[in-house]
Short mmCIF file of C-alpha atoms in Angstrom, two decimals:
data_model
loop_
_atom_site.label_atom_id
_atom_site.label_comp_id
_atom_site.label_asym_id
_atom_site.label_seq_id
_atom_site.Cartn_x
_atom_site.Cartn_y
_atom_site.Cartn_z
CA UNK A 160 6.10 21.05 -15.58
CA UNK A 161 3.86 17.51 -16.64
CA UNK A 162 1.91 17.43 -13.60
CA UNK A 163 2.35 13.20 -11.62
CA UNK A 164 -0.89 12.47 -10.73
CA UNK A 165 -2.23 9.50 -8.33
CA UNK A 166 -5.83 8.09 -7.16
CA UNK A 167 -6.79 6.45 -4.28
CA UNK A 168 -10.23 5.41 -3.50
CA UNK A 169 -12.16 4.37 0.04
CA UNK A 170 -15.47 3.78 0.44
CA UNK A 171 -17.96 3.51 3.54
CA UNK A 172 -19.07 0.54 5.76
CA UNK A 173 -22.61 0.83 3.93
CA UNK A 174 -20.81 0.01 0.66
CA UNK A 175 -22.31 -3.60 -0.14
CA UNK A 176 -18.93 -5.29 -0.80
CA UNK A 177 -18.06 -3.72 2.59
CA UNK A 178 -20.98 -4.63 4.58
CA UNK A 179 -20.04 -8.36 3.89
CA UNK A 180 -16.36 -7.68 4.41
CA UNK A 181 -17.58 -6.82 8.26
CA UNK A 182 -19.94 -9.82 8.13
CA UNK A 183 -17.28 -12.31 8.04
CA UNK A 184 -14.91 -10.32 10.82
CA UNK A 185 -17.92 -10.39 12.56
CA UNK A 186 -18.29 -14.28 12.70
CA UNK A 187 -14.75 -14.74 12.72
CA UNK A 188 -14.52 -12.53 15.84
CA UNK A 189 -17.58 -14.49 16.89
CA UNK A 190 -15.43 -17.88 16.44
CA UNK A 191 -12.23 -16.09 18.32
CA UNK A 192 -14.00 -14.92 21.50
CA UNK A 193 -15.23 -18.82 22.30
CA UNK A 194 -12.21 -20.51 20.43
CA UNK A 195 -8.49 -18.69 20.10
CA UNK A 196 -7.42 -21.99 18.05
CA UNK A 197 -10.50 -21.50 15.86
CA UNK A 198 -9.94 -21.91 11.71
CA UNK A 199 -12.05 -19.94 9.83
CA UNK A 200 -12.60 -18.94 6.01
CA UNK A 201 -15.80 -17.18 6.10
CA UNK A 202 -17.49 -15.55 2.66
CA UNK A 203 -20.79 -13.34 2.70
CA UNK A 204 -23.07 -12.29 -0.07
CA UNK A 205 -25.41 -9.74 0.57
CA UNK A 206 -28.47 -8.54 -2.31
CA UNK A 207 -31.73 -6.97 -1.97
CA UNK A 208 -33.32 -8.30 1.51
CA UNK A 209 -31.02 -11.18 1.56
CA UNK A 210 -27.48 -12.48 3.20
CA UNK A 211 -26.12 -15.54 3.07
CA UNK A 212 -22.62 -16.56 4.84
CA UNK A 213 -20.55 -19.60 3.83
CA UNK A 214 -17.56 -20.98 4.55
CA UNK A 215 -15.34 -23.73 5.56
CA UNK A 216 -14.88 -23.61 9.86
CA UNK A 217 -13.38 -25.88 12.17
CA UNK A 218 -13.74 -24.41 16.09
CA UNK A 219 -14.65 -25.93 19.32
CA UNK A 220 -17.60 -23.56 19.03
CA UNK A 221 -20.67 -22.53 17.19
CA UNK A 222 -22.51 -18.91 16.95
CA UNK A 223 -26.31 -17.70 15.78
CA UNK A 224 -25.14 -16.72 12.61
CA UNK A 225 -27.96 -14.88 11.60
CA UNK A 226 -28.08 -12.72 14.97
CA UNK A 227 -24.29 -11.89 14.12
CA UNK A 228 -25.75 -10.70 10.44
CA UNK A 229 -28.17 -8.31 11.88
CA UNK A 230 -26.32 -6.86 14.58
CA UNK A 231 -23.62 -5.81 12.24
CA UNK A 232 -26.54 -4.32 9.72
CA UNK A 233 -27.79 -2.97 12.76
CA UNK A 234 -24.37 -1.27 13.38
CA UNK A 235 -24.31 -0.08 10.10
CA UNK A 236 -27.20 1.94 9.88
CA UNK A 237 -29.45 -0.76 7.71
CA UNK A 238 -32.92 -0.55 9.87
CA UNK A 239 -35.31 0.82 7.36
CA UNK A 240 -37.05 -1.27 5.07
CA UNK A 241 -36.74 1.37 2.53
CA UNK A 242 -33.04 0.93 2.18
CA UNK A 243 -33.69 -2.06 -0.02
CA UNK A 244 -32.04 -4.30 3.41
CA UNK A 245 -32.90 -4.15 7.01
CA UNK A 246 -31.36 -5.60 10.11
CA UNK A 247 -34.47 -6.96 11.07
CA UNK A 248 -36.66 -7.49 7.97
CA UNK A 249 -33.61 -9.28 5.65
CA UNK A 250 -33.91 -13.00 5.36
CA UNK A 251 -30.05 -14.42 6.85
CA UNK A 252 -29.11 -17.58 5.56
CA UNK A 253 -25.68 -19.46 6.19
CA UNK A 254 -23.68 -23.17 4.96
CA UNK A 255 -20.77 -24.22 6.81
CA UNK A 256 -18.49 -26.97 6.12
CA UNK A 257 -15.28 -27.75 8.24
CA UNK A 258 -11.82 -27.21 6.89
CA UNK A 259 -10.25 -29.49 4.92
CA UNK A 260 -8.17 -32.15 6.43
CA UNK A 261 -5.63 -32.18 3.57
CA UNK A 262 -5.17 -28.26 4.18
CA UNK A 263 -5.53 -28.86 7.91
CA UNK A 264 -2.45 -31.36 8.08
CA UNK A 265 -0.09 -29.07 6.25
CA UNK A 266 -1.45 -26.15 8.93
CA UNK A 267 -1.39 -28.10 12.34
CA UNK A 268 1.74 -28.15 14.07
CA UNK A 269 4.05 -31.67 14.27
CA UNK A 270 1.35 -33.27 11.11
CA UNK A 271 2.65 -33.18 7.78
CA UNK A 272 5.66 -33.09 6.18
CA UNK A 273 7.19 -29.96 8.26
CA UNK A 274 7.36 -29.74 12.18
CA UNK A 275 6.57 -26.22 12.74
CA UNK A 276 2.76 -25.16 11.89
CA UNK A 277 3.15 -24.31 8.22
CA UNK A 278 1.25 -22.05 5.61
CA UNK A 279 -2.54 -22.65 4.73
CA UNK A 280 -1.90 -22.05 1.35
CA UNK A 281 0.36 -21.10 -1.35
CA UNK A 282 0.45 -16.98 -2.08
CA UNK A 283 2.65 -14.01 -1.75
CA UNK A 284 1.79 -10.76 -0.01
CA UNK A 285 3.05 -7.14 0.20
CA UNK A 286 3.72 -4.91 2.90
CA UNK A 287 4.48 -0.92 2.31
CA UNK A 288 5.18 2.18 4.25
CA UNK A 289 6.00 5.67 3.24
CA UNK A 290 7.01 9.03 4.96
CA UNK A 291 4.13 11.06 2.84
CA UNK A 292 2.03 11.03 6.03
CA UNK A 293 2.14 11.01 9.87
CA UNK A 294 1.19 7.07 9.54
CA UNK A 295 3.71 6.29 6.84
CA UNK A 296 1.20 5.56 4.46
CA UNK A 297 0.26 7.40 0.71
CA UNK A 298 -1.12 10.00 1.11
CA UNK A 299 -4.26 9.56 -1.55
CA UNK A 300 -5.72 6.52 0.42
CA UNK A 301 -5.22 8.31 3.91
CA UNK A 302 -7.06 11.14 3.23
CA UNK A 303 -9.71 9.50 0.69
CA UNK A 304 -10.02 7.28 4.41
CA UNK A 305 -10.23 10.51 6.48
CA UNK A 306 -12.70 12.43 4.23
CA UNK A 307 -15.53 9.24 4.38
CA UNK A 308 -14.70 8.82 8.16
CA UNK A 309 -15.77 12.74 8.49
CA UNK A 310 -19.09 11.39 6.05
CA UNK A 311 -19.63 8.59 7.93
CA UNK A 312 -19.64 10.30 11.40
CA UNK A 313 -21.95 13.33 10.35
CA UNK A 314 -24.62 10.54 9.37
CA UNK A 315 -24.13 8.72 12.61
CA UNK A 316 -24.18 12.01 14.50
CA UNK A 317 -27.09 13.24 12.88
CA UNK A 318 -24.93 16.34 11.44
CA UNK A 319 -26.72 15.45 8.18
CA UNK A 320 -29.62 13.61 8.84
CA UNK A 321 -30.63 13.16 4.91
CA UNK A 322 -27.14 11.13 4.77
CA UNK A 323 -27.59 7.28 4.24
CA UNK A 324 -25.10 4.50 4.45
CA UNK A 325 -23.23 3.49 1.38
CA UNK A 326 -20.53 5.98 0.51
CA UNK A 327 -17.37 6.74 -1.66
CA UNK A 328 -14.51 8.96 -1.96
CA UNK A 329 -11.71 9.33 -4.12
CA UNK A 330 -8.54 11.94 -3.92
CA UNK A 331 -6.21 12.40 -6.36
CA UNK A 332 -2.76 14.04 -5.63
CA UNK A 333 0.01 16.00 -7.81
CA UNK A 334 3.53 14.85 -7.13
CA UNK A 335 6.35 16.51 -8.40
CA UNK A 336 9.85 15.40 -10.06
CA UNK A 337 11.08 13.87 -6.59
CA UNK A 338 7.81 12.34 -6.09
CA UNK A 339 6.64 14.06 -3.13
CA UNK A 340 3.08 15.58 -2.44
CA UNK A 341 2.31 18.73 -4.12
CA UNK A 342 -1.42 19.47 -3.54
CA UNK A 343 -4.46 18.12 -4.23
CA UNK A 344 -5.99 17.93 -7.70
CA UNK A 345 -9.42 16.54 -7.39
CA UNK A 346 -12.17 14.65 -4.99
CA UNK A 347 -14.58 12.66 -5.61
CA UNK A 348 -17.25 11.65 -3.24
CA UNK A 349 -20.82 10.01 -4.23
CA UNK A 350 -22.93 9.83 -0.92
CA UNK A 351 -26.35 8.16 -0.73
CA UNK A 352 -29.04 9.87 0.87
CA UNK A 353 -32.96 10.49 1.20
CA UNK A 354 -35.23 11.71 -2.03
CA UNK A 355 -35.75 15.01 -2.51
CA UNK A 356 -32.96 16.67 -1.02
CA UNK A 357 -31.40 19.33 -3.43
CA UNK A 358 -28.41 18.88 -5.18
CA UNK A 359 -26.84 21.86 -4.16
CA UNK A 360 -27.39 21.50 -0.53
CA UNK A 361 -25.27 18.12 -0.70
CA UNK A 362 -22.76 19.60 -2.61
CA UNK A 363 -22.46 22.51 -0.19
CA UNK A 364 -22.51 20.17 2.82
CA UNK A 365 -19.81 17.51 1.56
CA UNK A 366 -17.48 19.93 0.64
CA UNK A 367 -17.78 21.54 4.07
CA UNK A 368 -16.79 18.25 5.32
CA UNK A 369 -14.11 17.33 3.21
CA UNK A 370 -12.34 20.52 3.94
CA UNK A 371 -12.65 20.21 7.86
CA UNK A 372 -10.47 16.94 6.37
CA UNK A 373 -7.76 17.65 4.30
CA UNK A 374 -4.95 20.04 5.45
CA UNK A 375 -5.49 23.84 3.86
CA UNK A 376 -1.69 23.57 2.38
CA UNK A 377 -3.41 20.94 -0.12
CA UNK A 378 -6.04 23.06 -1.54
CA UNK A 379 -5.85 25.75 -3.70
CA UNK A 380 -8.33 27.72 -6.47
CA UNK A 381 -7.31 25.06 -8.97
CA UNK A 382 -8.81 21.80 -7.02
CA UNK A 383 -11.38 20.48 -7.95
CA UNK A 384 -14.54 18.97 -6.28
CA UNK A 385 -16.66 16.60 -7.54
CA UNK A 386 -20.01 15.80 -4.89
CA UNK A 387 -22.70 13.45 -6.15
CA UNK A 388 -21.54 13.77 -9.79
CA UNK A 389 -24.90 12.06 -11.29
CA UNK A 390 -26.57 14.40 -9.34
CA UNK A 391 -28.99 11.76 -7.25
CA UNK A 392 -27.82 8.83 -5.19
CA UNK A 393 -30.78 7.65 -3.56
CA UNK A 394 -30.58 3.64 -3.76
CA UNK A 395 -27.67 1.84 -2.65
CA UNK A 396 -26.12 -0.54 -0.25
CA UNK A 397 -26.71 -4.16 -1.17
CA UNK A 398 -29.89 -3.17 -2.76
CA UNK A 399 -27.98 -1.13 -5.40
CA UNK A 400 -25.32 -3.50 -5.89
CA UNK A 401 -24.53 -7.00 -5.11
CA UNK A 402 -22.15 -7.37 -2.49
CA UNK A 403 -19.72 -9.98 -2.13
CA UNK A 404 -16.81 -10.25 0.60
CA UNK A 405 -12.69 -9.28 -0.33
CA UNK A 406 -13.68 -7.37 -3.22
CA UNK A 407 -12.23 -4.03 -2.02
CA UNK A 408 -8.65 -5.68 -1.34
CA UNK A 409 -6.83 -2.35 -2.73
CA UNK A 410 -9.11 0.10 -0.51
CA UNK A 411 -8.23 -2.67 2.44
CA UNK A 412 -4.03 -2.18 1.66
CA UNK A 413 -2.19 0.99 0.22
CA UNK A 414 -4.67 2.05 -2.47
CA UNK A 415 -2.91 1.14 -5.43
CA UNK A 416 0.05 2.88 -4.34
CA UNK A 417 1.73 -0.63 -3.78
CA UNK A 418 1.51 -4.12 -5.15
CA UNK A 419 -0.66 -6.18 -3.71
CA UNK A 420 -0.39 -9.85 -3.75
CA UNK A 421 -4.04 -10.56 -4.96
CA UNK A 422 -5.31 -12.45 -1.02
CA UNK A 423 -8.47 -10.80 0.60
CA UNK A 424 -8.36 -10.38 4.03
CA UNK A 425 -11.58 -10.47 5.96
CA UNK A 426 -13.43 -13.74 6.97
CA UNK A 427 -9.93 -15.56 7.12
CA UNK A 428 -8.21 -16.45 10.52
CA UNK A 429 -4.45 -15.56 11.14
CA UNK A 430 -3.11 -19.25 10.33
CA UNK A 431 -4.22 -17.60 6.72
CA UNK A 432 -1.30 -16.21 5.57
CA UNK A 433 -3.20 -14.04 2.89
CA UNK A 434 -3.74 -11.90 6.40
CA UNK A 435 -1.39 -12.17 8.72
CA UNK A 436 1.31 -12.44 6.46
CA UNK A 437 0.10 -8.93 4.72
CA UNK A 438 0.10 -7.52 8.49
CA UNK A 439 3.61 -8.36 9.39
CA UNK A 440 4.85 -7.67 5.67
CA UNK A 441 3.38 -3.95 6.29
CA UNK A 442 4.86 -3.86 10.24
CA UNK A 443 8.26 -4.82 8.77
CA UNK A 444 7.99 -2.25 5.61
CA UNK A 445 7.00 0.45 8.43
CA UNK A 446 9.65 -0.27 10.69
CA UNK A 447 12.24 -0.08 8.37
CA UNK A 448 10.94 3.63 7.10
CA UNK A 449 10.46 4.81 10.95
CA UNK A 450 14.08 4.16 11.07
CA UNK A 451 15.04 6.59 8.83
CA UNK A 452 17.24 4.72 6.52
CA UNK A 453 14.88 4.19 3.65
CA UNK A 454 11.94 7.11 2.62
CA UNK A 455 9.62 4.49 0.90
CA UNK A 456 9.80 0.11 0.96
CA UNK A 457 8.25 -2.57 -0.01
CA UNK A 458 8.57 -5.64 1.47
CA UNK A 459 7.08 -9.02 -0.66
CA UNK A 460 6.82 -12.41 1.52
CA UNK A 461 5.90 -15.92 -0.20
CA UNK A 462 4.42 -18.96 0.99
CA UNK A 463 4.34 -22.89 0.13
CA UNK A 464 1.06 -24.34 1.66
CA UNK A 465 2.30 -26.66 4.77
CA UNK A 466 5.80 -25.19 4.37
CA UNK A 467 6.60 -22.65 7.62
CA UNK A 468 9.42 -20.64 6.91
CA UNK A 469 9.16 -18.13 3.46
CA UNK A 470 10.25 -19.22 0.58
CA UNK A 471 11.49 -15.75 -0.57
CA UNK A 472 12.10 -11.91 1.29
CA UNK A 473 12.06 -9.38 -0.63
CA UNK A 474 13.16 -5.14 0.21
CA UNK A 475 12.41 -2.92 -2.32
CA UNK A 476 13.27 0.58 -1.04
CA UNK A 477 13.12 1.91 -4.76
CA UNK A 478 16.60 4.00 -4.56
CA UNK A 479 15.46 5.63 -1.26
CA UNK A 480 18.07 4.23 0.55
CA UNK A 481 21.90 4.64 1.42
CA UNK A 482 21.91 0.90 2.79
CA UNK A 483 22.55 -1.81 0.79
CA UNK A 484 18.69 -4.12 0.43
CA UNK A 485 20.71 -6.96 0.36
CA UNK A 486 21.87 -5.97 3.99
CA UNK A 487 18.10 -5.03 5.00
CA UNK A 488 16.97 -7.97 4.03
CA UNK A 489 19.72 -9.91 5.79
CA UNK A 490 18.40 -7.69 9.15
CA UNK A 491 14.91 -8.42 8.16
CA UNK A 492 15.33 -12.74 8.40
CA UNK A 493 17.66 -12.22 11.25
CA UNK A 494 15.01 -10.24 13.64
CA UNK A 495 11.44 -11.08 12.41
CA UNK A 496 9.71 -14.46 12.91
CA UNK A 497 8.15 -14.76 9.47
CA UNK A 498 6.75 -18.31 10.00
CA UNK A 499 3.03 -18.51 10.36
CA UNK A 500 3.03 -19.54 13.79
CA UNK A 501 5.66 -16.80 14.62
CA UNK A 502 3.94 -14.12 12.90
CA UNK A 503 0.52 -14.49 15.11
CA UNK A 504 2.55 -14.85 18.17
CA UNK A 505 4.78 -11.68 17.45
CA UNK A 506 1.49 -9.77 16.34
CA UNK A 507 -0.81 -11.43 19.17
CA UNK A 508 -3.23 -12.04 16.25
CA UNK A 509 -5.55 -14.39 17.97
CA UNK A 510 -7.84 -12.37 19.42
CA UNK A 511 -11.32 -11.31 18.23
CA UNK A 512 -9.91 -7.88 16.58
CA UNK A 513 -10.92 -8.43 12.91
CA UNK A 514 -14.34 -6.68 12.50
CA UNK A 515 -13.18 -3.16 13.12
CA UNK A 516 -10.20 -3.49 10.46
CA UNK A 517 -12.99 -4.34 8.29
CA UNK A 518 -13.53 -0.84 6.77
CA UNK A 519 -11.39 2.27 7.40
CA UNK A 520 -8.54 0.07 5.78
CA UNK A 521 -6.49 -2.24 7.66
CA UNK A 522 -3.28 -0.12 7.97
CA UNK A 523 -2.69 3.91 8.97
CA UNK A 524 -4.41 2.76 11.89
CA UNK A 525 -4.04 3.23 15.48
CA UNK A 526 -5.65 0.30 17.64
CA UNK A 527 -3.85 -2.80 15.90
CA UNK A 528 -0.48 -4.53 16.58
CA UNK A 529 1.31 -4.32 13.69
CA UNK A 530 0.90 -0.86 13.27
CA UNK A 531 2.97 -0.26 16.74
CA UNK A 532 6.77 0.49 15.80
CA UNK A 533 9.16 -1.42 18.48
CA UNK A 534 12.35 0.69 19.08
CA UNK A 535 14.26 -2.24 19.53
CA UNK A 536 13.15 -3.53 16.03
CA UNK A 537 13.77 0.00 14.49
CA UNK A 538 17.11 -0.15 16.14
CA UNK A 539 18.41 -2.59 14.10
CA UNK A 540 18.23 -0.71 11.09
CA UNK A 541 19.46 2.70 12.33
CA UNK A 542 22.80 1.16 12.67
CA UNK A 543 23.42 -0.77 9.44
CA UNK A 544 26.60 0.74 7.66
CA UNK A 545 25.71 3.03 4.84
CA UNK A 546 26.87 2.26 1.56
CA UNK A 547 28.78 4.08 -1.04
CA UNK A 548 26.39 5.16 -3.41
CA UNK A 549 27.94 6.34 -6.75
CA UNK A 550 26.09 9.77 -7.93
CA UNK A 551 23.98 9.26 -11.02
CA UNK A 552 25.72 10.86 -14.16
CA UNK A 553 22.72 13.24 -15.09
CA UNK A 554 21.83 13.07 -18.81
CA UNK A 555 23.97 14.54 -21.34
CA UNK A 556 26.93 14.16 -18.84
CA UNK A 557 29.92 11.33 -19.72
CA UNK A 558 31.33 9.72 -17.11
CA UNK A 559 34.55 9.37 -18.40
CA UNK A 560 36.58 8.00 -14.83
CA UNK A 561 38.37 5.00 -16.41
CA UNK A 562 39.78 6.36 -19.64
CA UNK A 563 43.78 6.78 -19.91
CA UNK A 564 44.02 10.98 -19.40
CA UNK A 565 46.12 12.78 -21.80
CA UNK A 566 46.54 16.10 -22.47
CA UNK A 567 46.52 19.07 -19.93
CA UNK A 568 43.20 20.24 -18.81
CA UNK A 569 41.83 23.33 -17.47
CA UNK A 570 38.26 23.41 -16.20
CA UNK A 571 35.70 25.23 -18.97
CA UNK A 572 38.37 24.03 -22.01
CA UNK A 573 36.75 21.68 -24.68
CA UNK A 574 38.41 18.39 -25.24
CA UNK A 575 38.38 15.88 -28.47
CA UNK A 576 37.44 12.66 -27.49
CA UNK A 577 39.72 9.88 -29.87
CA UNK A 578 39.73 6.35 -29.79
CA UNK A 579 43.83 5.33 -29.97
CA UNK A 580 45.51 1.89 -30.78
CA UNK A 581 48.93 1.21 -28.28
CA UNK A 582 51.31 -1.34 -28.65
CA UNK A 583 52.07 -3.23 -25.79
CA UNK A 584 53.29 -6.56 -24.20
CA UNK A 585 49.82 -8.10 -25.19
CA UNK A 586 49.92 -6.49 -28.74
CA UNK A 587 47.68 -3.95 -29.80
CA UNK A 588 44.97 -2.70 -27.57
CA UNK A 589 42.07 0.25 -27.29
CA UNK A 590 41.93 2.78 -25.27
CA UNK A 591 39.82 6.10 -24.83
CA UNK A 592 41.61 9.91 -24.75
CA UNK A 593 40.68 13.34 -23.67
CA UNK A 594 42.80 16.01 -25.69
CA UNK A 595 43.08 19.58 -25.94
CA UNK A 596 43.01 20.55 -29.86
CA UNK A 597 46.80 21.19 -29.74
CA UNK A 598 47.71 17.45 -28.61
CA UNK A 599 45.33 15.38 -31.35
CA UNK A 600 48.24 14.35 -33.03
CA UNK A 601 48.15 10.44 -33.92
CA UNK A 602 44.62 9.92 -33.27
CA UNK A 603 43.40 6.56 -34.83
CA UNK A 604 39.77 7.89 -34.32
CA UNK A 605 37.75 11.14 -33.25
CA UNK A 606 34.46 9.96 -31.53
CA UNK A 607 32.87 13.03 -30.13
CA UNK A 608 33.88 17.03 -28.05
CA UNK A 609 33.67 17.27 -24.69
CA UNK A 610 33.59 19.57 -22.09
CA UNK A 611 35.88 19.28 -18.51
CA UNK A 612 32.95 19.53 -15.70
CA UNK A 613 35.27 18.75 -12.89
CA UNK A 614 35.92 15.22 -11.40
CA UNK A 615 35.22 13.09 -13.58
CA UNK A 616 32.82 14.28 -15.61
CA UNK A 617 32.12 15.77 -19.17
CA UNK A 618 29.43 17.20 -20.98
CA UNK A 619 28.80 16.19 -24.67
CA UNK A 620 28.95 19.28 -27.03
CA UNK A 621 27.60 19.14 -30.05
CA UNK A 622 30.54 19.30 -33.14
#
């Protein structure tokens, strides 16, 4: 059997594009706590002993930036000069304009051309949920989360004291025909730590951890491990690579397992519907597989900037479903609010919540809203009517169900299949029959033998 192979990736909140993904949060959690109302799009770039944060923000409000910086280094684990970046020693500069009144009229409510508080911009976004895990997400991104959780608490801990921040992992599964998890074929993980610790002893310690991690039914003698693979990770962070915020948007979402609508998430308040659209896409896609009538969706959303409703809904329970989509979708529009201002009201999104979604990923999570499955919501799609769905003719079997029978037929007998002219009241017209070899008299045209199946169906023999 071809083995079906898929790779997700996570990496740790010392990873430079994710220390400025928890930067922003930060300050836009900052912004939240004084101002619920507040509109933020915040950015951070993070190098070698420097951060800066920029952005456009409009509050009733203001906040030390550069004590916000620190304290999330500080969280981190960034306190030692050596590191390249320190909490303390880094220089934290920041450049903040307000939001644009042009985008600010099509977002206000009762200003611009709509009455209801429209989009901030333009965009599309994807939501997703599978029954692969206990979270009903993929499985590759859920454990390649899980395994640098496990990292990231034995350096906090002090389980492994030679463990530093930045961190990656990466799992790859085996699926089989019907797409569902087989085992696991190979992980990655790169984790920095101190000089002069010895290869083997990281290797031996990782994969201690990563086993405590993923379930036993996963592994066998054939997976394979890969820990530290160029054998010395020493400098990294920001000091190893540049960071930049809403670079990881695929480690952030379903991790590659889904489509993903190209809109970052971190630094950007609710009204952005990059974000909270994304959320409630993903609460909608989950809710409809906690129901039990689909095993995998996708739901896509689209925006106009200033416009509130969607401009398009789109299910996608890719033939994992015995309900019509049209029908979901129908249920969808009918029971969601999918307008901006609907969206943060149904989710509660206003509230300073952002930083810790900043690494982990932002769904498979327990402690945010749109993660929570409301039974009156799932309801809904328990009862829709389940549709007819017409079995798939495997291949090398002809469906023959609307061709004129002739001939007697016993199951196992071969058939001639002719094409036959008939006159009739409109003249002269086509038509398909099945005969045994005794009843081929007449036959305009033999097309091909057949074999009775039962029903409707015949297999193709070769003449």
């Amino acid at each position: 059997m071809n083995k079906k192979l898929f790779t997700s990736e996570s990496v740790s909140s010392g990873h430079p594009d994710k220390v400025c993904d928890q930067i922003s949060d930060a300050v836009l959690d900052a912004f939240l706590e004084q101002d619920p109302m507040a509109r933020v799009a915040c950015e951070t770039f993070a190098t070698t002993g420097l951060v800066i944060i920029g952005g456009e923000i409009t509050a009733d409000a203001w906040i030390n930036f550069q004590e916000v910086g620190r304290q999330v280094l500080r969280d981190i684990g960034y306190t030692d000069e050596k590191y390249g970046i320190s909490a303390d020693g880094c220089s934290v500069m920041f450049t903040i304009d307000k939001q644009s009144v042009d985008i600010a009229m099509g977002v206000n409510e009762g200003e611009g051309e709509h009455e209801e508080a429209g989009a901030g911009d333009q965009g599309l976004m994807f939501g997703y949920a599978c029954n692969e895990t206990p979270e009903l997400m993929p499985l590759p991104i859920m454990l390649s989360h899980q395994i640098i959780k496990r990292v990231e608490t034995a350096r906090h801990d002090k389980e492994l004291k030679y463990l530093r921040p930045d961190a990656k992992s990466q799992v790859t599964v085996e699926y089989d025909e019907n797409d569902k998890p087989l085992r696991v074929d190979t992980v990655v993980v790169s984790t920095q730590h101190d000089p002069d610790i010895a290869h083997w002893m990281i290797v031996r310690d990782v994969t201690n951890l990563i086993k405590e991690v993923v379930p036993e039914n996963y592994i066998d003698k054939e997976t394979k491990f890969h820990i530290n693979p160029t054998g010395n990770f020493v400098i990294g962070g920001p000091h190893g690579d540049t960071g930049l915020t809403g670079r990881k948007i695929i480690v952030d979402t379903y991790g590659g397992m889904a489509r993903h609508g190209g809109g970052a998430f971190s630094g950007k308040d609710p009204t952005k519907v990059d974000r909270s659209a994304a959320y409630m896409a993903r609460h909608v896609a989950k809710t409809i597989v906690a129901s039990g009538v689909a095993d995998k969706c996708e739901v896509q959303l689209a925006y106009a900037i200033g416009v509130a409703d969607p401009v398009s809904v789109r299910v996608d329970t890719m033939g994992t479903s015995d309900v019509d989509e049209s029908l979901i979708e129908e249920t969808v529009k009918n029971n969601f609010k999918l307008t901006p201002s609907g969206i943060i009201e149904y989710l509660d999104l206003r509230k300073p919540i952002y930083r810790k979604t900043s690494y982990g990923g932002h769904f498979g999570r327990n402690d945010v809203s749109w993660e929570n499955i409301r039974d009156d919501k799932k309801k809904k799609f328990v009862n829709l009517p389940k549709s007819e769905k017409k079995e798939e003719v495997s291949k090398g079997m002809v469906d023959m169900t609307d061709t004129q029978v002739q001939g007697l037929f016993v199951v196992d007998q071969l058939y001639y299949v002719y094409e036959r002219e008939t006159e009739g009241d409109t003249g002269y017209k086509k038509y398909l029959g099945r005969f045994s070899p005794e009843e081929t008299k007449g036959a305009s045209k033999y097309l091909f033998t057949v074999k009775f199946m039962g029903g409707h169906e015949f297999k193709r023999v070769k003449d």
